[in-house]
mmCIF file of N, CA and C in Angstrom:
data_model
loop_
_atom_site.group_PDB
_atom_site.id
_atom_site.type_symbol
_atom_site.label_atom_id
_atom_site.label_comp_id
_atom_site.label_asym_id
_atom_site.label_seq_id
_atom_site.Cartn_x
_atom_site.Cartn_y
_atom_site.Cartn_z
ATOM 1 N N MET A 1 83.619 12.338 33.722
ATOM 2 C CA MET A 1 83.321 12.738 32.362
ATOM 3 C C MET A 1 82.267 13.838 32.411
ATOM 4 N N GLN A 2 82.457 14.820 31.597
ATOM 5 C CA GLN A 2 81.500 15.918 31.509
ATOM 6 C C GLN A 2 80.717 15.764 30.221
ATOM 7 N N ARG A 3 79.394 15.806 30.315
ATOM 8 C CA ARG A 3 78.544 15.693 29.128
ATOM 9 C C ARG A 3 77.993 17.056 28.781
ATOM 10 N N ARG A 4 77.986 17.332 27.491
ATOM 11 C CA ARG A 4 77.446 18.613 27.032
ATOM 12 C C ARG A 4 76.454 18.355 25.924
ATOM 13 N N GLY A 5 75.504 19.253 25.800
ATOM 14 C CA GLY A 5 74.529 19.189 24.723
ATOM 15 C C GLY A 5 74.201 20.596 24.283
ATOM 16 N N PRO A 6 73.745 20.761 23.036
ATOM 17 C CA PRO A 6 73.411 22.108 22.574
ATOM 18 C C PRO A 6 72.217 22.679 23.324
ATOM 19 N N VAL A 7 72.181 23.986 23.421
ATOM 20 C CA VAL A 7 71.070 24.676 24.070
ATOM 21 C C VAL A 7 69.837 24.524 23.190
ATOM 22 N N SER A 8 68.733 24.126 23.784
ATOM 23 C CA SER A 8 67.491 24.005 23.019
ATOM 24 C C SER A 8 66.317 24.178 23.963
ATOM 25 N N GLY A 9 65.126 24.170 23.400
ATOM 26 C CA GLY A 9 63.924 24.316 24.199
ATOM 27 C C GLY A 9 63.449 23.009 24.805
ATOM 28 N N ARG A 10 64.136 21.929 24.524
ATOM 29 C CA ARG A 10 63.712 20.630 25.040
ATOM 30 C C ARG A 10 64.090 20.464 26.499
ATOM 31 N N ILE A 11 63.443 19.528 27.138
ATOM 32 C CA ILE A 11 63.734 19.237 28.540
ATOM 33 C C ILE A 11 65.132 18.643 28.630
ATOM 34 N N ALA A 12 65.941 19.190 29.515
ATOM 35 C CA ALA A 12 67.320 18.741 29.657
ATOM 36 C C ALA A 12 67.409 17.522 30.563
ATOM 37 N N ALA A 13 68.329 16.626 30.229
ATOM 38 C CA ALA A 13 68.644 15.513 31.115
ATOM 39 C C ALA A 13 69.382 16.096 32.314
ATOM 40 N N PRO A 14 69.193 15.531 33.499
ATOM 41 C CA PRO A 14 69.773 16.127 34.703
ATOM 42 C C PRO A 14 71.300 16.167 34.714
ATOM 43 N N ASP A 15 71.971 15.286 33.981
ATOM 44 C CA ASP A 15 73.435 15.259 34.016
ATOM 45 C C ASP A 15 74.072 15.834 32.749
ATOM 46 N N VAL A 16 73.325 16.648 32.006
ATOM 47 C CA VAL A 16 73.844 17.250 30.782
ATOM 48 C C VAL A 16 73.898 18.761 30.953
ATOM 49 N N GLU A 17 75.074 19.321 30.737
ATOM 50 C CA GLU A 17 75.234 20.773 30.774
ATOM 51 C C GLU A 17 74.913 21.321 29.387
ATOM 52 N N ARG A 18 73.976 22.237 29.283
ATOM 53 C CA ARG A 18 73.590 22.830 28.001
ATOM 54 C C ARG A 18 74.543 23.973 27.665
ATOM 55 N N VAL A 19 75.108 23.934 26.455
ATOM 56 C CA VAL A 19 76.010 24.987 25.988
ATOM 57 C C VAL A 19 75.662 25.324 24.542
ATOM 58 N N GLU A 20 76.135 26.469 24.088
ATOM 59 C CA GLU A 20 75.955 26.855 22.693
ATOM 60 C C GLU A 20 76.738 25.888 21.803
ATOM 61 N N LEU A 21 76.278 25.695 20.580
ATOM 62 C CA LEU A 21 76.899 24.738 19.668
ATOM 63 C C LEU A 21 78.363 25.079 19.376
ATOM 64 N N ASP A 22 78.705 26.357 19.272
ATOM 65 C CA ASP A 22 80.099 26.733 19.038
ATOM 66 C C ASP A 22 80.988 26.293 20.200
ATOM 67 N N VAL A 23 80.505 26.435 21.418
ATOM 68 C CA VAL A 23 81.252 25.990 22.603
ATOM 69 C C VAL A 23 81.409 24.479 22.567
ATOM 70 N N LEU A 24 80.326 23.789 22.247
ATOM 71 C CA LEU A 24 80.359 22.332 22.161
ATOM 72 C C LEU A 24 81.399 21.881 21.135
ATOM 73 N N CYS A 25 81.416 22.509 19.972
ATOM 74 C CA CYS A 25 82.383 22.139 18.926
ATOM 75 C C CYS A 25 83.820 22.388 19.376
ATOM 76 N N GLY A 26 84.049 23.472 20.073
ATOM 77 C CA GLY A 26 85.405 23.844 20.466
ATOM 78 C C GLY A 26 85.962 23.107 21.661
ATOM 79 N N GLN A 27 85.105 22.503 22.491
ATOM 80 C CA GLN A 27 85.584 21.889 23.721
ATOM 81 C C GLN A 27 85.411 20.378 23.786
ATOM 82 N N SER A 28 84.647 19.806 22.889
ATOM 83 C CA SER A 28 84.327 18.380 22.987
ATOM 84 C C SER A 28 85.454 17.495 22.472
ATOM 85 N N ASP A 29 85.628 16.354 23.136
ATOM 86 C CA ASP A 29 86.557 15.326 22.671
ATOM 87 C C ASP A 29 85.857 14.371 21.715
ATOM 88 N N TYR A 30 84.544 14.268 21.835
ATOM 89 C CA TYR A 30 83.713 13.417 20.974
ATOM 90 C C TYR A 30 82.490 14.220 20.562
ATOM 91 N N ILE A 31 82.144 14.174 19.295
ATOM 92 C CA ILE A 31 80.926 14.806 18.798
ATOM 93 C C ILE A 31 80.177 13.751 18.005
ATOM 94 N N SER A 32 78.933 13.520 18.376
ATOM 95 C CA SER A 32 78.111 12.523 17.706
ATOM 96 C C SER A 32 76.890 13.216 17.111
ATOM 97 N N LEU A 33 76.788 13.193 15.780
ATOM 98 C CA LEU A 33 75.706 13.875 15.068
ATOM 99 C C LEU A 33 74.628 12.876 14.690
ATOM 100 N N HIS A 34 73.398 13.178 15.077
ATOM 101 C CA HIS A 34 72.270 12.287 14.801
ATOM 102 C C HIS A 34 71.075 13.095 14.313
ATOM 103 N N SER A 35 71.290 13.935 13.327
ATOM 104 C CA SER A 35 70.228 14.793 12.805
ATOM 105 C C SER A 35 69.917 14.411 11.370
ATOM 106 N N PRO A 36 68.635 14.366 11.025
ATOM 107 C CA PRO A 36 68.302 14.141 9.618
ATOM 108 C C PRO A 36 68.701 15.379 8.815
ATOM 109 N N LEU A 37 68.999 15.189 7.546
ATOM 110 C CA LEU A 37 69.331 16.320 6.689
ATOM 111 C C LEU A 37 68.035 16.982 6.238
ATOM 112 N N THR A 38 67.776 18.157 6.792
ATOM 113 C CA THR A 38 66.582 18.934 6.471
ATOM 114 C C THR A 38 67.028 20.369 6.174
ATOM 115 N N PRO A 39 66.149 21.203 5.658
ATOM 116 C CA PRO A 39 66.531 22.601 5.453
ATOM 117 C C PRO A 39 67.022 23.264 6.748
ATOM 118 N N GLY A 40 66.481 22.868 7.887
ATOM 119 C CA GLY A 40 66.891 23.451 9.159
ATOM 120 C C GLY A 40 68.214 22.938 9.696
ATOM 121 N N THR A 41 68.665 21.771 9.225
ATOM 122 C CA THR A 41 69.929 21.204 9.713
ATOM 123 C C THR A 41 71.019 21.193 8.651
ATOM 124 N N ARG A 42 70.710 21.605 7.445
ATOM 125 C CA ARG A 42 71.651 21.505 6.322
ATOM 126 C C ARG A 42 73.011 22.119 6.634
ATOM 127 N N LYS A 43 73.077 23.254 7.256
ATOM 128 C CA LYS A 43 74.361 23.911 7.555
ATOM 129 C C LYS A 43 74.607 23.977 9.059
ATOM 130 N N LEU A 44 74.093 22.991 9.774
ATOM 131 C CA LEU A 44 74.282 22.940 11.227
ATOM 132 C C LEU A 44 75.767 22.899 11.572
ATOM 133 N N ILE A 45 76.513 22.045 10.885
ATOM 134 C CA ILE A 45 77.966 21.985 11.058
ATOM 135 C C ILE A 45 78.578 22.468 9.744
ATOM 136 N N ASP A 46 78.849 23.767 9.688
ATOM 137 C CA ASP A 46 79.388 24.379 8.475
ATOM 138 C C ASP A 46 80.906 24.534 8.596
ATOM 139 N N ALA A 47 81.529 25.164 7.613
ATOM 140 C CA ALA A 47 82.989 25.316 7.606
ATOM 141 C C ALA A 47 83.482 26.062 8.841
ATOM 142 N N ARG A 48 82.744 27.060 9.268
ATOM 143 C CA ARG A 48 83.155 27.831 10.453
ATOM 144 C C ARG A 48 83.168 26.950 11.688
ATOM 145 N N ARG A 49 82.125 26.136 11.857
ATOM 146 C CA ARG A 49 82.070 25.248 13.025
ATOM 147 C C ARG A 49 83.089 24.120 12.914
ATOM 148 N N LEU A 50 83.315 23.614 11.701
ATOM 149 C CA LEU A 50 84.351 22.593 11.527
ATOM 150 C C LEU A 50 85.709 23.122 11.979
ATOM 151 N N ALA A 51 85.971 24.389 11.715
ATOM 152 C CA ALA A 51 87.244 24.985 12.115
ATOM 153 C C ALA A 51 87.379 25.083 13.634
ATOM 154 N N LEU A 52 86.268 25.069 14.354
ATOM 155 C CA LEU A 52 86.301 25.139 15.817
ATOM 156 C C LEU A 52 86.640 23.797 16.466
ATOM 157 N N ILE A 53 86.425 22.706 15.746
ATOM 158 C CA ILE A 53 86.621 21.369 16.310
ATOM 159 C C ILE A 53 88.108 21.100 16.496
ATOM 160 N N LYS A 54 88.467 20.617 17.691
ATOM 161 C CA LYS A 54 89.863 20.311 18.000
ATOM 162 C C LYS A 54 90.375 19.195 17.085
ATOM 163 N N PRO A 55 91.669 19.210 16.741
ATOM 164 C CA PRO A 55 92.221 18.200 15.829
ATOM 165 C C PRO A 55 92.038 16.755 16.295
ATOM 166 N N ASN A 56 92.038 16.492 17.583
ATOM 167 C CA ASN A 56 91.919 15.118 18.079
ATOM 168 C C ASN A 56 90.494 14.720 18.440
ATOM 169 N N THR A 57 89.530 15.582 18.166
ATOM 170 C CA THR A 57 88.136 15.258 18.451
ATOM 171 C C THR A 57 87.661 14.142 17.530
ATOM 172 N N ILE A 58 86.939 13.194 18.092
ATOM 173 C CA ILE A 58 86.349 12.114 17.302
ATOM 174 C C ILE A 58 84.933 12.530 16.937
ATOM 175 N N VAL A 59 84.648 12.568 15.631
ATOM 176 C CA VAL A 59 83.330 12.959 15.133
ATOM 177 C C VAL A 59 82.625 11.723 14.594
ATOM 178 N N VAL A 60 81.429 11.460 15.125
ATOM 179 C CA VAL A 60 80.589 10.366 14.635
ATOM 180 C C VAL A 60 79.399 11.014 13.947
ATOM 181 N N ASN A 61 79.238 10.742 12.659
ATOM 182 C CA ASN A 61 78.148 11.329 11.891
ATOM 183 C C ASN A 61 77.307 10.196 11.320
ATOM 184 N N THR A 62 76.107 9.999 11.854
ATOM 185 C CA THR A 62 75.243 8.919 11.378
ATOM 186 C C THR A 62 74.360 9.363 10.221
ATOM 187 N N ALA A 63 74.468 10.633 9.858
ATOM 188 C CA ALA A 63 73.712 11.158 8.719
ATOM 189 C C ALA A 63 74.592 11.096 7.476
ATOM 190 N N ARG A 64 74.094 11.637 6.386
ATOM 191 C CA ARG A 64 74.875 11.707 5.152
ATOM 192 C C ARG A 64 76.138 12.510 5.422
ATOM 193 N N LEU A 65 77.269 12.045 4.920
ATOM 194 C CA LEU A 65 78.544 12.714 5.161
ATOM 195 C C LEU A 65 78.795 13.773 4.089
ATOM 196 N N PRO A 66 78.618 15.048 4.440
ATOM 197 C CA PRO A 66 78.852 16.105 3.460
ATOM 198 C C PRO A 66 80.307 16.117 2.997
ATOM 199 N N HIS A 67 80.506 16.474 1.750
ATOM 200 C CA HIS A 67 81.838 16.490 1.143
ATOM 201 C C HIS A 67 82.827 17.308 1.972
ATOM 202 N N ARG A 68 82.432 18.464 2.442
ATOM 203 C CA ARG A 68 83.342 19.345 3.179
ATOM 204 C C ARG A 68 83.807 18.695 4.480
ATOM 205 N N LEU A 69 82.898 18.044 5.205
ATOM 206 C CA LEU A 69 83.279 17.369 6.441
ATOM 207 C C LEU A 69 84.226 16.222 6.126
ATOM 208 N N ARG A 70 83.927 15.457 5.089
ATOM 209 C CA ARG A 70 84.793 14.336 4.694
ATOM 210 C C ARG A 70 86.202 14.848 4.388
ATOM 211 N N TYR A 71 86.312 15.935 3.649
ATOM 212 C CA TYR A 71 87.613 16.508 3.300
ATOM 213 C C TYR A 71 88.382 16.904 4.555
ATOM 214 N N ARG A 72 87.724 17.618 5.460
ATOM 215 C CA ARG A 72 88.409 18.086 6.667
ATOM 216 C C ARG A 72 88.851 16.914 7.527
ATOM 217 N N LEU A 73 88.046 15.873 7.615
ATOM 218 C CA LEU A 73 88.425 14.699 8.395
ATOM 219 C C LEU A 73 89.575 13.951 7.725
ATOM 220 N N ASP A 74 89.508 13.771 6.415
ATOM 221 C CA ASP A 74 90.552 13.050 5.683
ATOM 222 C C ASP A 74 91.916 13.725 5.795
ATOM 223 N N PHE A 75 91.934 15.039 5.817
ATOM 224 C CA PHE A 75 93.194 15.759 5.799
ATOM 225 C C PHE A 75 93.580 16.335 7.160
ATOM 226 N N GLY A 76 93.021 15.781 8.225
ATOM 227 C CA GLY A 76 93.459 16.121 9.570
ATOM 228 C C GLY A 76 93.114 17.510 10.036
ATOM 229 N N LYS A 77 92.148 18.148 9.393
ATOM 230 C CA LYS A 77 91.753 19.493 9.797
ATOM 231 C C LYS A 77 90.782 19.457 10.967
ATOM 232 N N ALA A 78 90.069 18.354 11.134
ATOM 233 C CA ALA A 78 89.108 18.220 12.240
ATOM 234 C C ALA A 78 88.963 16.749 12.567
ATOM 235 N N GLY A 79 89.082 16.412 13.830
ATOM 236 C CA GLY A 79 88.803 15.059 14.302
ATOM 237 C C GLY A 79 89.498 13.964 13.521
ATOM 238 N N LYS A 80 88.896 12.780 13.541
ATOM 239 C CA LYS A 80 89.431 11.612 12.844
ATOM 240 C C LYS A 80 88.304 10.894 12.154
ATOM 241 N N LEU A 81 88.604 10.277 11.034
ATOM 242 C CA LEU A 81 87.610 9.516 10.289
ATOM 243 C C LEU A 81 87.748 8.053 10.623
#
């Protein structure tokens, strides 16, 4: 299994390959979101990034579920609900 994480200034875990968020969205089989909704994260996963997610990707969102993400998941445009 290959683990990926977004590029950031934080210390990386030794077994995590850091990639840009667009790459992560386009190549991941599972995406797990654990960010609070703040002005800095409000559009972290926007319509453009949702379009990058593969149809069979499983998205786990532990934050508030934005209407647009719910719509795309419900209608098979991104991942599964």
